[in-house]
Structures are given as C-alpha cells and as structure tokens.
Steps between C-alpha positions, in 0.01 A plus 500: 500500500630846407435816698386785273355847536270443202309205358317484170251245635372427846439148637213295351251599771516857360375355172214334689419839657486658155245248374284521814507881490410504131187290549165551675370270772840335548696517827853383578599377846876493530689321774767764560701660780515868581714658230340317207183710528561762231207451261341831596818684405523333158147558383377815670819704467654385170188410303285751689205266548204640690452187713729287709613172343299193607782340698494379861814391686556280802785740601657255743792619712813329624333400826225320304749256350510310827123449496248365250526722190260266316222594740584866446467452125163323525363772727619768254333322206171464686505865608580621146214297353255626761600861443535517120269217380704431183387269221853362469757470774864474396734366768878487498819585684765769463867416460564504876189305597580240235778374727248411773318254268157545654314395179264801456293322235422196713428710808256724310316210336463332839287797611233410237409862436212587261741642240723359230845451653797504262828394665817650353845343497738795476863382515662829594855373476466369145247732333409868484215746459389445140501125550292545817242708312484250212469206738226668704297588190549151359380340827191721498418412139558131558277503810216708353510360141520123545520278194137391536374858486316531167541818297198721433547667159239768440399601145623830357845650465803287590633546853849499646656496846782738590745309719781637714408858605573529871541738791829691511551425131667750270212692330274191511187706568560721196602210276173319573298809408692540174466133401127509576463787251706318240299177536170688482614666177588155370161353595608291800348524850696456823367210706721530812807698602697308763637526755456881491145583617376140475281316751492126567192474274686685224789256517253211482365654175838500325416188290195681355726709274605392151867562570746660742727801451820475703601860568760434771667157472686539831167480684252331266699239305438204733127571522478537120679166455256334742200637312650381171559147626181462705242702307653507152521880491754649254716791615615820330861540614613807304551784749370821331777743596604716205338559161632184335411268788154658534429439132609136540284474812194626310560248220544212749180591685311537172616157384372331818176700493442434130465867406667745262762721673520757217266759651673493839844529343389785272365687805834481682569840652867473594717799421823319581587391141477850356652675801798264503568602138447871558776761484499550878577131552774463240778586740385213726554234234771252591509594867642222718243360743537259794184309602433310823181396681255213517537280193169594334557874510874477426456287186213719379699817565796367302279440198345847517838665554669323209217469246283804566727770641825417326703459820792260534446241773837458674379315809199284588415310815241393756487413868240219492698188411188297412487697173872503425452301178283769343755769586791296366314448172433873469858591592628272225285690250666830595849354524546580870589291803192432715517608863296267724547610859321628808812682625464874435877544535556279196251711308677819604837360391354406160351847447825670601700280263265542203450876551158514327327826415166382641403247768159330502450312824345479844505741793849369581633582154362851546728538805795347316453723195473808721834423660657446159328810354320302229138569388260229620135392469325237713340216301445227759433417862636537760393862480438786739190711568574736211461208258136449606359822351146625547471562125436234236847381399495153338795309358290273279304564182538780248451769764758323713747540212443877519575490872818304437621758247442788742644318800818387328574803283437773758799405721724537193347835405531632854857376504566715193354800682728433796795487262409839355489644850841347566637659182406843633629428850756783476252751356450809727133415539513123518824413680478274806537782752216703348153456643207384285409778256132488592585599860662825395846649555663472838356159587761279663460134407534232767837330535493142376694245702645202319384184678740202492379215284360253751261318271229757558323683221582832671844543343530859371795449268617179333842389620795591278607202294846373600765593247350839400624834623236741633565736206443218250178395678375859485576522129328164439178634656488767229445229240126436430365230729383276217855455366687552827514128574650430159756779547601354838537148358703622201728711718562216745570261211743752347676547835535123544653467153747778575588365844365811674395434860339838577283686249550876493381772263774427250406132486135591450582733210743249346232229513250736341744576217585131457139389462416809299735377229 
C-alpha cells in the first residue's frame, strides 16, 4: 500500500455510495468505523446536491472491537429500515470494516425485513471506486431483473435504456438531457435511465426496452452484459463524445431501431467543425496535447483532439486499469506510449517530460498544469465543485461538441492574452510594479510572495529549470507560450550537442540561429 496525498479513485464502497445516491428508494447501510463517514462531504459539497446521500453507517469505535460488532450492525440495519422505509436495502462494509469479517449480507438477510436486501462484496484491497459502482449496479439489475422476468414491449416508437449515468459523474446529468433530445429527434423514446434517478420498479422495467445504450462503460458495462446474456437485449456501445462519434452513435441507434438516421444527422447543430477551421483557430492547429482521465473520456478526447481540432496527441493515459486495453489500443493509433497508472506523480513526470501546450485531464492534472504553467481543461472525474456547473454543459451529443471546443480552446486563447501582457511587462503602464490601470494612478499593488513548491497548487512562480540562468529563463518567457515548449526543447537539445551544462543568453540565441537555418 502506498501513502499518497491524492487518489484518482476511492475504495469500492464509494462507488456503492454513488449508485445509492443516484437512485430513489434505495438506501445503503455501511459497516464502517468513524473516519469512513464522508458521504455527505462528497455529494453535498462537491456535487451540490440538495439532499443528504442515503447512507447509514454503524460508526463503530475502537472500544467496540472487543464486543459484538455484528449485533451493532444488525441494530443499525433495522433502525435504518424503520426510519427510511427503502424499497431496496444495500448492505456492505468499508475497507476497515472488511477486516472484521462480520458478513453484512448474511446479517441483514437474517433480519427478514420487508424490503429487497442486496448484499455487496466490496474487496477494498483489490478493487476501487468505478468497479464498486459497476458491481453495485450489476447486483441491483441482477436482483430486480431475474431471467424469468418477461419483457413487456408496448406498441409505438422503439425504446432504449440509458445505462451508466450516476451520482458524482462528470456532466452525467447534462449528457442525459442531451441524449434524450437526440433520441427524440431520431424517433426513439427513453424507457429507463439508470442508475441516475431510477427506482427499483424502473430497474425492473429495463427488459421492456428494445435495446440498451451504454453511455458510461465504467459503471454500466457489467449490467449491459447481463441484460444481453439474460434478456437478449443488444447494446449501443459507441460513446457520443465529439461530432464524429455522435454521428456514428446516431447511425448505430438507427440500425437497431430500424429507422432512417438522415433527418437527425441533417439537423445536427454543432458549430465545432466550422469553428475549428476558422481563421481564429488556425494558430491552434498542431498544438501538442496530453490527455489523462477515466478511459472512456480520455479515449474520446484523444479522437476529438486529433480528428476534429487538429491537435497532436503526445500523451494518453487512464487511471482505471480495468479499461487499460482500450487506452492501449487508442495510444497505438496516435503513436504514443500509453500511461496506465493511479500515481499522480507519474502523470506529473510524464507531463513535465513531454512539455505539451495543453493538458486535458482531471482535477489533479489541473493542479499539475498550474504548477508547470501549462493551459489545462478538465475532461473527467475526479473533479471539483467548479466542474459541476449550474448551467447546461454536456460533453455528449452535437451540443456537447460545442462545449468541448469552448472548454479546450479558451485556455489556449487566454494563455495568448497572458503572453501579450508579459510582452508589455516593461511598459510604463503595464510593468509588474504598476497597479491595475482600471484602479487609477497611484495604486500600489500587493506584494506577491513566492511559495515553495510543496505539491500544492498555490505555487506563484514555476521553479527555474536546472541548467538555465535566470536571464535565459526571463528571455524564454518572452517567447509566445504556444511555441515556448518547443523553443525550450530545441535549446536544451542544442546545449547537449555542444556539451554546454548551463544555458545562458548566448546559448539561447545560438540555438535560435542554429534552428533558424
């Protein structure tokens, strides 16, 4: 086990919390000590939910370990059922309580409560959050949609289930709304969205649809596979992120529904294709981009970046090892080495070595990019409160493609603006010691203190790269940000060829002249 200040995924019981919180009439009783009771923080602070998550803990203490913790668990389950009256009761143990081996499932079933009890096996020392969410959803589907449950297919338009949207998911709420609109335009009704917003009765109705749409494989893949094998339901697996993937998604849905996709494709309202070819975007073509996140969003982002925005993918990776194969396949397409890791320090080292001009990643990559002074956009969970906006901001569908363009291009444009300000740093009006012009003459700006780089995102200035004199570093910052990385790499390569250990102004100018020829 490795001690870290950041983790991309929590233990599997956090995944179980996400499914329980996403649904209605479902309650999770977790055998857990004090210290593992942080569900409120996750869902009410980060996702800004208006209600507390439906999770009850045993919250045993050290002194309880010498007594009967099984009795404590049974009493907690009975009290939770009496208070909340759920239709489905999920029971499991956190990573610490797993060591006690009290068998939460057997203890809960022995109470014979008038509710469906779904026991969860959550091996905290082998698996992580996404697996826990997928396993919880799969267990619910398997319990509520047994093989003998006959499908009820109503006449009218074909119907589809949307599988995978969940609580604390990256833009899941907005994606569902966008896909609903797209399906309606295509002539397909939505039967059930699960787990997000679904009840036990809704989950039981999943077989009534003609087919399933797997929006988030990390959470819905196991349930979709069960429905395929048990109820013979086909699955649409194309994730509609980006213009190209959305068009393929529409065609795949239309093929299963037996309808013509032409009208829906002709009505596509994405501005990304034209905007990415516009004059204002020309200077962004060929920009080097590093991508890291959950596998689904990372692979989709790489396709959009390379095929629709004209970026060069120089790095691609994911933190959920269960989907490493998909990332390796995509990385091979772009000719880059895949990075499969849950160690943020490895990711930081890769970004520093590749020196990209844009980072697309998680909340952690936002911190890393800030320290390295590289533009960044968040494309995947884990994310912070600012990535759960009040406005409609999907990632999927044709409107989602518009959002992607804005989200990814704006950091580059703002970086250009910052460069222009840096160019005029010595101007009488704009130099560092001058106050902001809108505050008038005579305003004294606050003194900025450089904070040592301790791994925090609060570093004011990036550390000087070893081997560069301060004068050379200052001159390097005058080069436009979108070619600065290339200038640094070329200069360091030139210095290595010449056997120069410390790069000064002369070396920088000599390298510029050398490559200029």
